[in-house]
mmCIF file of C-alpha atoms and ligand atoms in Angstrom:
data_model
loop_
_atom_site.group_PDB
_atom_site.id
_atom_site.type_symbol
_atom_site.label_atom_id
_atom_site.label_comp_id
_atom_site.label_asym_id
_atom_site.label_seq_id
_atom_site.Cartn_x
_atom_site.Cartn_y
_atom_site.Cartn_z
ATOM 1 C CA MET J 820 -57.522 -26.537 28.885
ATOM 2 C CA ALA J 821 -58.852 -23.638 30.582
ATOM 3 C CA ASP J 822 -55.766 -22.399 31.940
ATOM 4 C CA LEU J 823 -54.133 -21.862 28.395
ATOM 5 C CA ASP J 824 -55.884 -18.548 28.314
ATOM 6 C CA GLN J 825 -54.056 -17.443 31.895
ATOM 7 C CA LEU J 826 -51.097 -18.752 31.021
ATOM 8 C CA LEU J 827 -51.110 -16.880 27.133
ATOM 9 C CA ALA J 828 -52.270 -13.634 29.525
ATOM 10 C CA ARG J 829 -49.256 -14.475 31.946
ATOM 11 C CA ILE J 830 -46.696 -14.490 29.402
ATOM 12 C CA GLY J 831 -48.082 -11.565 27.485
ATOM 13 C CA ALA J 832 -47.939 -9.550 30.682
ATOM 14 C CA ALA J 833 -44.419 -10.628 31.743
ATOM 15 C CA ALA J 834 -42.571 -7.492 32.868
ATOM 16 C CA ASP J 835 -38.967 -8.405 31.992
ATOM 17 C CA VAL J 836 -36.821 -10.955 30.599
ATOM 18 C CA GLN J 837 -36.692 -12.837 33.846
ATOM 19 C CA ALA J 838 -40.248 -13.005 34.699
ATOM 20 C CA LEU J 839 -40.896 -14.348 31.214
ATOM 21 C CA GLU J 840 -38.128 -16.942 31.858
ATOM 22 C CA ALA J 841 -39.607 -18.130 34.652
ATOM 23 C CA GLU J 842 -43.122 -18.566 32.925
ATOM 24 C CA ARG J 843 -41.400 -20.764 30.662
ATOM 25 C CA VAL J 844 -40.129 -22.878 33.124
ATOM 26 C CA ALA J 845 -43.348 -23.320 34.926
ATOM 27 C CA ALA J 846 -44.864 -24.245 31.449
ATOM 28 C CA LEU J 847 -42.286 -25.963 29.444
ATOM 29 C CA GLY J 848 -39.388 -26.738 31.943
ATOM 30 C CA LYS J 849 -38.847 -30.497 32.958
ATOM 31 C CA GLN J 850 -41.438 -30.088 35.592
ATOM 32 C CA GLY J 851 -43.871 -27.706 33.504
ATOM 33 C CA ALA J 852 -47.521 -28.009 33.071
ATOM 34 C CA VAL J 853 -47.438 -28.536 29.505
ATOM 35 C CA THR J 854 -44.567 -30.954 29.648
ATOM 36 C CA ALA J 855 -46.425 -33.060 32.155
ATOM 37 C CA LEU J 856 -49.274 -32.808 29.584
ATOM 38 C CA LEU J 857 -47.161 -34.211 26.974
ATOM 39 C CA LYS J 858 -45.580 -37.001 29.031
ATOM 40 C CA SER J 859 -49.007 -38.051 29.950
ATOM 41 C CA LEU J 860 -49.581 -39.236 26.272
ATOM 42 C CA GLY J 861 -47.464 -42.054 27.038
ATOM 43 C CA SER J 862 -49.679 -43.605 29.334
ATOM 44 C CA MET J 863 -52.891 -42.898 27.289
ATOM 45 C CA THR J 864 -54.634 -45.690 25.195
ATOM 46 C CA ALA J 865 -53.736 -45.312 21.467
ATOM 47 C CA GLU J 866 -57.186 -43.971 20.413
ATOM 48 C CA ALA J 867 -57.015 -41.431 23.146
ATOM 49 C CA ARG J 868 -53.526 -40.465 21.843
ATOM 50 C CA GLN J 869 -54.599 -39.870 18.394
ATOM 51 C CA SER J 870 -57.208 -37.353 19.561
ATOM 52 C CA GLU J 871 -55.216 -35.595 22.539
ATOM 53 C CA GLY J 872 -51.671 -36.005 20.440
ATOM 54 C CA PRO J 873 -52.077 -33.133 18.106
ATOM 55 C CA ARG J 874 -54.129 -31.018 20.676
ATOM 56 C CA ILE J 875 -51.323 -31.265 23.177
ATOM 57 C CA HIS J 876 -48.653 -30.480 20.560
ATOM 58 C CA ALA J 877 -50.605 -27.529 18.972
ATOM 59 C CA LEU J 878 -51.011 -26.277 22.560
ATOM 60 C CA ARG J 879 -47.455 -26.487 23.202
ATOM 61 C CA GLU J 880 -46.577 -24.730 20.035
ATOM 62 C CA ARG J 881 -48.641 -21.895 21.259
ATOM 63 C CA VAL J 882 -47.183 -21.649 23.910
ATOM 64 C CA GLY J 883 -43.752 -21.724 22.538
ATOM 65 C CA GLU J 884 -44.700 -18.902 20.148
ATOM 66 C CA ALA J 885 -46.341 -16.704 22.745
ATOM 67 C CA ILE J 886 -42.944 -16.681 24.379
ATOM 68 C CA ALA J 887 -40.996 -15.875 21.637
ATOM 69 C CA ALA J 888 -43.397 -13.143 20.504
ATOM 70 C CA ARG J 889 -42.902 -11.734 24.018
ATOM 71 C CA ARG J 890 -39.076 -12.244 24.317
ATOM 72 C CA ALA J 891 -38.765 -10.070 20.912
ATOM 73 C CA ALA J 892 -41.133 -7.337 22.201
ATOM 74 C CA LEU J 893 -39.050 -7.311 25.569
ATOM 75 C CA GLU J 894 -35.695 -6.987 23.486
ATOM 76 C CA ALA J 895 -37.145 -4.255 21.079
ATOM 77 C CA ALA J 896 -38.193 -2.224 24.173
ATOM 78 C CA ALA J 897 -34.844 -2.804 25.913
ATOM 79 C CA LEU J 898 -33.323 -1.330 22.554
ATOM 80 C CA GLU J 899 -35.633 1.504 22.581
ATOM 81 C CA ARG J 900 -35.174 2.460 26.004
ATOM 82 C CA ARG J 901 -30.927 2.351 25.685
ATOM 83 C CA LEU J 902 -31.182 4.522 22.237
ATOM 84 C CA ALA J 903 -33.474 6.965 24.145
ATOM 85 C CA THR J 904 -30.876 7.310 27.178
ATOM 86 C CA GLU J 905 -27.471 6.592 25.967
ATOM 87 C CA THR J 906 -25.856 9.424 24.041
ATOM 88 C CA LEU J 907 -22.813 10.245 22.099
ATOM 89 C CA ASP J 908 -21.905 13.774 22.403
ATOM 90 C CA MET J 909 -20.037 14.394 18.759
ATOM 91 C CA THR J 910 -18.948 17.685 19.866
ATOM 92 C CA LEU J 911 -16.716 16.926 22.550
ATOM 93 C CA PRO J 912 -13.091 18.215 21.809
ATOM 94 C CA VAL J 913 -10.352 15.522 20.199
ATOM 95 C CA GLY J 914 -7.209 16.087 21.750
ATOM 96 C CA ALA J 915 -5.744 16.044 25.274
ATOM 97 C CA GLY J 916 -6.631 12.633 26.959
ATOM 98 C CA GLN J 917 -8.035 11.383 23.517
ATOM 99 C CA GLU J 918 -6.558 7.595 23.083
ATOM 100 C CA GLY J 919 -7.019 7.539 19.402
ATOM 101 C CA SER J 920 -4.642 8.823 16.732
ATOM 102 C CA VAL J 921 -4.202 8.851 12.978
ATOM 103 C CA HIS J 922 -1.432 6.532 11.702
ATOM 104 C CA PRO J 923 1.389 8.253 10.211
ATOM 105 C CA VAL J 924 0.440 6.165 6.855
ATOM 106 C CA SER J 925 -3.238 7.323 6.867
ATOM 107 C CA GLN J 926 -1.906 11.070 7.291
ATOM 108 C CA VAL J 927 0.497 10.695 4.423
ATOM 109 C CA MET J 928 -2.412 9.328 2.387
ATOM 110 C CA ASP J 929 -4.481 12.065 3.100
ATOM 111 C CA GLU J 930 -1.601 14.665 2.289
ATOM 112 C CA LEU J 931 -1.292 13.068 -1.021
ATOM 113 C CA ALA J 932 -5.085 13.382 -1.737
ATOM 114 C CA GLU J 933 -4.978 16.679 -0.820
ATOM 115 C CA ILE J 934 -1.969 17.490 -3.050
ATOM 116 C CA PHE J 935 -2.962 15.937 -6.013
ATOM 117 C CA ALA J 936 -6.535 17.021 -5.910
ATOM 118 C CA ASP J 937 -5.404 20.448 -6.214
ATOM 119 C CA LEU J 938 -3.576 19.024 -9.498
ATOM 120 C CA GLY J 939 -6.643 17.688 -10.848
ATOM 121 C CA PHE J 940 -6.281 14.006 -9.795
ATOM 122 C CA ALA J 941 -9.274 11.674 -8.635
ATOM 123 C CA VAL J 942 -8.409 9.054 -5.775
ATOM 124 C CA ALA J 943 -9.079 5.610 -7.460
ATOM 125 C CA THR J 944 -8.904 2.270 -5.609
ATOM 126 C CA GLY J 945 -9.011 -1.624 -6.592
ATOM 127 C CA PRO J 946 -9.062 -4.832 -4.489
ATOM 128 C CA GLU J 947 -6.068 -6.168 -2.501
ATOM 129 C CA ILE J 948 -7.163 -9.541 -3.862
ATOM 130 C CA GLU J 949 -6.340 -9.398 -7.594
ATOM 131 C CA ASP J 950 -6.124 -11.690 -10.298
ATOM 132 C CA ASP J 951 -2.941 -12.284 -12.281
ATOM 133 C CA TRP J 952 -3.960 -11.004 -15.507
ATOM 134 C CA ARG J 953 -4.561 -7.598 -14.020
ATOM 135 C CA ASN J 954 -1.388 -7.817 -11.623
ATOM 136 C CA PHE J 955 0.872 -9.126 -14.264
ATOM 137 C CA THR J 956 -0.004 -9.900 -17.797
ATOM 138 C CA ALA J 957 -1.840 -6.888 -18.835
ATOM 139 C CA LEU J 958 0.960 -4.924 -17.515
ATOM 140 C CA ASN J 959 3.251 -6.296 -20.141
ATOM 141 C CA ILE J 960 4.650 -9.017 -17.845
ATOM 142 C CA PRO J 961 3.716 -12.325 -19.123
ATOM 143 C CA GLU J 962 3.824 -15.711 -17.549
ATOM 144 C CA SER J 963 7.413 -16.604 -18.374
ATOM 145 C CA HIS J 964 8.774 -12.884 -17.442
ATOM 146 C CA PRO J 965 11.353 -12.866 -14.739
ATOM 147 C CA ALA J 966 9.904 -9.593 -12.943
ATOM 148 C CA ARG J 967 6.876 -12.174 -11.663
ATOM 149 C CA ALA J 968 9.796 -13.965 -9.492
ATOM 150 C CA MET J 969 11.044 -10.768 -8.522
ATOM 151 C CA HIS J 970 7.885 -9.761 -6.964
ATOM 152 C CA ASP J 971 7.880 -12.559 -4.304
ATOM 153 C CA THR J 972 4.139 -13.166 -4.749
ATOM 154 C CA PHE J 973 1.494 -14.515 -2.332
ATOM 155 C CA TYR J 974 -0.535 -16.653 -4.271
ATOM 156 C CA PHE J 975 -3.724 -18.397 -3.490
ATOM 157 C CA PRO J 976 -3.849 -21.978 -3.343
ATOM 158 C CA ASP J 977 -6.820 -22.350 -5.810
ATOM 159 C CA ARG J 978 -8.264 -20.712 -8.615
ATOM 160 C CA ASP J 979 -11.527 -18.760 -8.507
ATOM 161 C CA ALA J 980 -14.891 -19.264 -9.847
ATOM 162 C CA GLU J 981 -13.768 -18.105 -13.257
ATOM 163 C CA GLY J 982 -10.563 -20.339 -13.409
ATOM 164 C CA ARG J 983 -8.519 -16.997 -12.904
ATOM 165 C CA ARG J 984 -5.208 -17.324 -10.341
ATOM 166 C CA MET J 985 -5.491 -15.165 -7.707
ATOM 167 C CA LEU J 986 -2.988 -13.514 -5.404
ATOM 168 C CA LEU J 987 -2.413 -10.574 -3.167
ATOM 169 C CA ARG J 988 -1.616 -7.773 -5.242
ATOM 170 C CA THR J 989 2.201 -7.105 -5.501
ATOM 171 C CA HIS J 990 2.287 -3.290 -6.267
ATOM 172 C CA THR J 991 -0.784 -0.567 -6.999
ATOM 173 C CA SER J 992 -0.221 -0.850 -10.856
ATOM 174 C CA PRO J 993 -3.431 -3.222 -11.043
ATOM 175 C CA VAL J 994 -5.197 -0.143 -10.401
ATOM 176 C CA GLN J 995 -4.076 1.555 -13.427
ATOM 177 C CA ILE J 996 -5.590 -1.470 -15.586
ATOM 178 C CA ARG J 997 -8.863 -1.209 -13.836
ATOM 179 C CA THR J 998 -9.440 2.431 -14.523
ATOM 180 C CA MET J 999 -8.370 2.465 -17.945
ATOM 181 C CA GLN J 1000 -11.059 -0.793 -18.279
ATOM 182 C CA THR J 1001 -13.882 1.152 -16.636
ATOM 183 C CA GLN J 1002 -13.312 4.940 -17.189
ATOM 184 C CA LYS J 1003 -12.991 7.106 -20.282
ATOM 185 C CA PRO J 1004 -10.006 8.953 -20.471
ATOM 186 C CA PRO J 1005 -8.409 11.683 -20.200
ATOM 187 C CA LEU J 1006 -7.472 10.203 -16.735
ATOM 188 C CA TYR J 1007 -5.870 11.749 -13.907
ATOM 189 C CA ILE J 1008 -5.729 9.415 -10.860
ATOM 190 C CA ILE J 1009 -3.661 8.330 -7.908
ATOM 191 C CA ALA J 1010 -4.337 5.100 -6.250
ATOM 192 C CA PRO J 1011 -2.895 4.536 -2.629
ATOM 193 C CA GLY J 1012 -3.369 1.278 -0.693
ATOM 194 C CA ARG J 1013 -2.031 -1.959 0.592
ATOM 195 C CA THR J 1014 0.336 -4.161 -1.437
ATOM 196 C CA TYR J 1015 1.995 -7.372 -0.526
ATOM 197 C CA ARG J 1016 5.350 -9.243 -1.132
ATOM 198 C CA SER J 1017 6.906 -12.012 0.643
ATOM 199 C CA ASP J 1018 9.836 -10.262 2.171
ATOM 200 C CA SER J 1019 10.687 -9.002 5.693
ATOM 201 C CA ASP J 1020 13.667 -6.948 7.227
ATOM 202 C CA SER J 1021 14.144 -3.505 8.764
ATOM 203 C CA THR J 1022 13.166 -1.777 5.288
ATOM 204 C CA HIS J 1023 10.436 -4.249 4.218
ATOM 205 C CA THR J 1024 7.213 -5.480 5.732
ATOM 206 C CA PRO J 1025 5.123 -8.477 4.070
ATOM 207 C CA MET J 1026 2.592 -5.964 3.733
ATOM 208 C CA PHE J 1027 3.424 -2.215 2.823
ATOM 209 C CA HIS J 1028 1.617 0.619 1.009
ATOM 210 C CA GLN J 1029 2.263 2.287 -2.293
ATOM 211 C CA VAL J 1030 0.716 5.168 -4.147
ATOM 212 C CA GLU J 1031 0.178 4.812 -7.904
ATOM 213 C CA GLY J 1032 -0.073 7.831 -10.332
ATOM 214 C CA LEU J 1033 -1.674 7.389 -13.830
ATOM 215 C CA VAL J 1034 -2.269 10.022 -16.641
ATOM 216 C CA ILE J 1035 -3.712 9.146 -19.844
ATOM 217 C CA ASP J 1036 -4.443 12.126 -22.167
ATOM 218 C CA ARG J 1037 -3.576 13.432 -25.590
ATOM 219 C CA GLY J 1038 0.004 14.415 -26.196
ATOM 220 C CA ILE J 1039 1.392 13.524 -22.842
ATOM 221 C CA HIS J 1040 4.952 13.439 -22.616
ATOM 222 C CA LEU J 1041 8.166 12.918 -20.148
ATOM 223 C CA GLY J 1042 8.122 16.610 -19.001
ATOM 224 C CA HIS J 1043 4.275 16.250 -17.837
ATOM 225 C CA LEU J 1044 5.562 13.839 -15.755
ATOM 226 C CA LYS J 1045 8.734 15.328 -14.307
ATOM 227 C CA TRP J 1046 6.726 18.622 -13.741
ATOM 228 C CA THR J 1047 4.097 16.806 -11.924
ATOM 229 C CA LEU J 1048 6.577 14.760 -9.554
ATOM 230 C CA GLU J 1049 8.431 17.923 -8.902
ATOM 231 C CA THR J 1050 5.362 19.769 -7.925
ATOM 232 C CA PHE J 1051 4.219 16.635 -5.818
ATOM 233 C CA LEU J 1052 7.480 16.376 -3.922
ATOM 234 C CA LYS J 1053 7.684 19.896 -3.339
ATOM 235 C CA ALA J 1054 4.449 20.131 -1.797
ATOM 236 C CA PHE J 1055 4.730 17.188 0.216
ATOM 237 C CA PHE J 1056 8.251 17.948 1.756
ATOM 238 C CA GLU J 1057 7.124 21.595 2.112
ATOM 239 C CA ARG J 1058 10.489 22.800 0.186
ATOM 240 C CA ASP J 1059 10.964 24.852 -2.744
ATOM 241 C CA ASP J 1060 14.892 23.207 -3.177
ATOM 242 C CA ILE J 1061 13.855 19.622 -3.985
ATOM 243 C CA VAL J 1062 15.783 18.307 -6.867
ATOM 244 C CA LEU J 1063 14.907 15.313 -9.205
ATOM 245 C CA ARG J 1064 17.267 13.028 -11.001
ATOM 246 C CA LEU J 1065 15.879 10.944 -13.438
ATOM 247 C CA ARG J 1066 17.593 7.844 -14.096
ATOM 248 C CA PRO J 1067 16.989 5.566 -16.801
ATOM 249 C CA SER J 1068 15.660 2.209 -15.719
ATOM 250 C CA TYR J 1069 13.282 -0.627 -16.724
ATOM 251 C CA PHE J 1070 9.777 -1.380 -16.036
ATOM 252 C CA PRO J 1071 7.668 -3.951 -18.437
ATOM 253 C CA PHE J 1072 4.906 -1.509 -18.270
ATOM 254 C CA THR J 1073 6.618 1.742 -19.268
ATOM 255 C CA GLU J 1074 8.729 2.674 -22.037
ATOM 256 C CA PRO J 1075 11.005 4.750 -21.612
ATOM 257 C CA SER J 1076 11.385 4.023 -17.382
ATOM 258 C CA ALA J 1077 12.941 6.252 -15.012
ATOM 259 C CA GLU J 1078 14.016 5.537 -11.582
ATOM 260 C CA VAL J 1079 13.480 8.966 -9.712
ATOM 261 C CA ASP J 1080 16.146 10.341 -7.086
ATOM 262 C CA VAL J 1081 15.662 13.052 -5.042
ATOM 263 C CA GLY J 1082 18.627 15.404 -3.648
ATOM 264 C CA TYR J 1083 19.444 15.320 0.236
ATOM 265 C CA THR J 1084 21.521 17.488 2.261
ATOM 266 C CA MET J 1085 23.399 16.233 5.527
ATOM 267 C CA VAL J 1086 22.228 17.898 8.557
ATOM 268 C CA LYS J 1087 23.739 16.778 11.958
ATOM 269 C CA GLY J 1088 24.496 13.287 10.481
ATOM 270 C CA ARG J 1089 20.958 12.889 9.190
ATOM 271 C CA ARG J 1090 19.822 12.788 5.141
ATOM 272 C CA VAL J 1091 17.297 15.712 5.027
ATOM 273 C CA LEU J 1092 15.504 15.986 1.616
ATOM 274 C CA GLY J 1093 16.350 19.225 -0.365
ATOM 275 C CA GLY J 1094 19.793 20.113 -1.847
ATOM 276 C CA SER J 1095 21.731 17.831 -3.771
ATOM 277 C CA ASP J 1096 24.552 16.591 -1.468
ATOM 278 C CA GLY J 1097 23.476 13.292 -2.315
ATOM 279 C CA TRP J 1098 21.067 11.187 -3.981
ATOM 280 C CA MET J 1099 18.571 8.764 -2.717
ATOM 281 C CA GLU J 1100 16.139 6.805 -5.172
ATOM 282 C CA LEU J 1101 12.657 7.658 -4.210
ATOM 283 C CA LEU J 1102 10.164 6.067 -6.800
ATOM 284 C CA GLY J 1103 9.672 4.600 -10.179
ATOM 285 C CA SER J 1104 8.105 5.835 -13.163
ATOM 286 C CA GLY J 1105 7.855 6.019 -16.970
ATOM 287 C CA MET J 1106 5.645 6.549 -19.989
ATOM 288 C CA VAL J 1107 2.651 4.054 -19.969
ATOM 289 C CA HIS J 1108 3.791 1.146 -22.581
ATOM 290 C CA PRO J 1109 1.567 1.455 -25.653
ATOM 291 C CA ARG J 1110 0.584 -2.351 -24.877
ATOM 292 C CA VAL J 1111 -0.676 -1.632 -21.735
ATOM 293 C CA ILE J 1112 -3.178 0.842 -23.261
ATOM 294 C CA ALA J 1113 -3.919 -1.532 -25.759
ATOM 295 C CA HIS J 1114 -4.775 -4.372 -23.393
ATOM 296 C CA CYS J 1115 -7.289 -1.883 -21.621
ATOM 297 C CA GLY J 1116 -9.137 -1.525 -24.989
ATOM 298 C CA LEU J 1117 -7.700 2.078 -25.763
ATOM 299 C CA ASP J 1118 -5.902 3.175 -29.003
ATOM 300 C CA PRO J 1119 -2.580 3.988 -28.035
ATOM 301 C CA ASP J 1120 -1.986 5.944 -30.838
ATOM 302 C CA GLU J 1121 -4.580 8.404 -29.621
ATOM 303 C CA TRP J 1122 -3.837 8.173 -26.043
ATOM 304 C CA GLN J 1123 -0.728 8.514 -24.155
ATOM 305 C CA GLY J 1124 0.377 8.712 -20.636
ATOM 306 C CA PHE J 1125 2.560 8.304 -17.681
ATOM 307 C CA ALA J 1126 2.593 6.244 -14.699
ATOM 308 C CA PHE J 1127 4.633 6.199 -11.120
ATOM 309 C CA GLY J 1128 4.697 4.052 -8.066
ATOM 310 C CA CYS J 1129 6.152 5.305 -4.762
ATOM 311 C CA GLY J 1130 6.353 3.516 -1.262
ATOM 312 C CA ILE J 1131 4.384 5.247 0.920
ATOM 313 C CA ASP J 1132 5.560 4.106 4.228
ATOM 314 C CA ARG J 1133 9.024 5.485 2.998
ATOM 315 C CA LEU J 1134 7.657 8.828 2.231
ATOM 316 C CA ALA J 1135 6.051 8.655 5.656
ATOM 317 C CA MET J 1136 9.514 7.718 7.058
ATOM 318 C CA LEU J 1137 11.589 10.548 5.215
ATOM 319 C CA LYS J 1138 8.977 13.243 6.308
ATOM 320 C CA TYR J 1139 8.622 12.571 9.801
ATOM 321 C CA GLY J 1140 11.988 11.030 10.833
ATOM 322 C CA MET J 1141 10.942 7.309 11.518
ATOM 323 C CA ASP J 1142 13.892 4.729 10.914
ATOM 324 C CA ASP J 1143 12.506 1.503 11.632
ATOM 325 C CA LEU J 1144 9.570 0.262 9.077
ATOM 326 C CA ARG J 1145 8.521 -2.651 11.031
ATOM 327 C CA ALA J 1146 7.320 -0.514 14.069
ATOM 328 C CA PHE J 1147 4.680 1.207 11.652
ATOM 329 C CA PHE J 1148 2.892 -2.088 12.046
ATOM 330 C CA ASP J 1149 3.700 -3.383 15.716
ATOM 331 C CA GLY J 1150 0.490 -1.470 16.869
ATOM 332 C CA ASP J 1151 2.876 -0.339 20.112
ATOM 333 C CA LEU J 1152 0.729 2.327 21.664
ATOM 334 C CA ARG J 1153 3.869 4.422 22.576
ATOM 335 C CA TRP J 1154 4.946 4.594 18.978
ATOM 336 C CA LEU J 1155 1.418 5.612 17.942
ATOM 337 C CA ARG J 1156 1.126 8.400 20.506
ATOM 338 C CA HIS J 1157 4.505 9.965 19.536
ATOM 339 C CA TYR J 1158 4.057 9.838 15.877
ATOM 340 C CA GLY J 1159 0.343 9.911 15.612
ATOM 341 C CA PHE J 1160 -1.630 12.737 14.356
ATOM 342 C CA SER J 1161 -4.671 14.467 15.507
ATOM 343 C CA ALA J 1162 -7.772 13.676 13.903
ATOM 344 C CA LEU J 1163 -8.511 17.303 13.495
ATOM 345 C CA ASP J 1164 -5.172 17.800 11.706
ATOM 346 C CA VAL J 1165 -6.514 17.595 8.587
ATOM 347 C CA PRO J 1166 -3.981 18.362 5.834
ATOM 348 C CA THR J 1167 -4.609 21.226 3.595
ATOM 349 C CA LEU J 1168 -2.422 23.013 1.150
ATOM 350 C CA SER J 1169 -2.942 26.347 2.614
ATOM 351 C CA GLY J 1170 -2.118 25.131 6.305
ATOM 352 C CA GLY J 1171 0.985 23.206 4.784
ATOM 353 C CA VAL J 1172 0.004 19.388 4.166
ATOM 354 C CA GLY J 1173 2.031 18.302 7.090
ATOM 355 C CA ALA J 1174 1.220 21.262 9.657
HETATM 356 N N1 LIG A 181 4.867 -0.752 -9.921
HETATM 357 C C1 LIG A 181 6.216 -0.587 -9.724
HETATM 358 C C2 LIG A 181 6.820 -1.253 -8.741
HETATM 359 O O1 LIG A 181 6.149 -1.582 -7.467
HETATM 360 C C3 LIG A 181 6.359 0.730 -9.614
HETATM 361 C C4 LIG A 181 6.087 1.483 -10.759
HETATM 362 C C5 LIG A 181 4.854 1.952 -11.228
HETATM 363 C C6 LIG A 181 6.861 1.936 -11.919
HETATM 364 C C7 LIG A 181 4.278 2.877 -12.298
HETATM 365 C C8 LIG A 181 6.830 2.586 -12.932
HETATM 366 C C9 LIG A 181 5.427 3.165 -13.168
HETATM 367 O O2 LIG A 181 8.150 -1.441 -8.327
#
């Protein structure tokens, strides 16, 4: 087919996607030249079809390939043009008139990282889809333990490929296990992140945020725990008159365990942290249970530590004065504009983490 070279030349020269499409229709469309050749096979003798068939199909193939190649070239060129002409000015100031803002939960997480970095803690993470060994068993919460029922756990219907029962982590404590399993002590970490429980009212949402703290070292005792929490809370609330009260409590993964209350003062009918007119419960803590340390392959006679877990949403509410937790996750722009932080408002200890 003498026309073939011309056809391929036209395809190769198509200036844009529309011109290419016109060539495709002219060749391969219902009334197209190549389609007509394919149709002509039907009226040929069996012999003619045997010699012409492969030739015509090969021709169709070449035309199809030429079109695909030209289309790819045109698209690549279009992308090149866009990349060359479209720009994003990264130096534009963020602020007035800007739509986005940093959610208070993200802001508090940044503040926590800043405060604890100053105390020598690294940030650790773990997956939100966890296995029940790390979420419960390794934390000294065996199968029959009532704490499993208390956690209102979201379980996955099927086991994973390794036969493990999977769930949405009910607390950040499995990150303790992951850290001890993968890193060599001494360990000083915090682990902020999302957690899940089947629970919903004005102070509970099915998804919420916790920060876990874990220290594993030699000769660690309750005094280290209390000093660390006191230092953290004074920096976080930016007040020197933060008073803690440790109340004996129970968690399967700590022994002894302490619930930590923080003193507050009534100011114009509102509870403000600081002083000690009254007490509010803020977080759970304790000395890491030797069995938990052993589950992670460490020798509890050599390594001791403390751990604590605290609701991040609660910290944000207390510090920035919101009173309905559900509004945190409604995505209401008015709320986000009011309570959101500027992207350039990076917390620093010297500037005041909540500045
Ligand atoms: N994981 C506990 C909870 O979610 C909190 C906690 C963490 C208590 C670490 C003690 C030590 O309630």
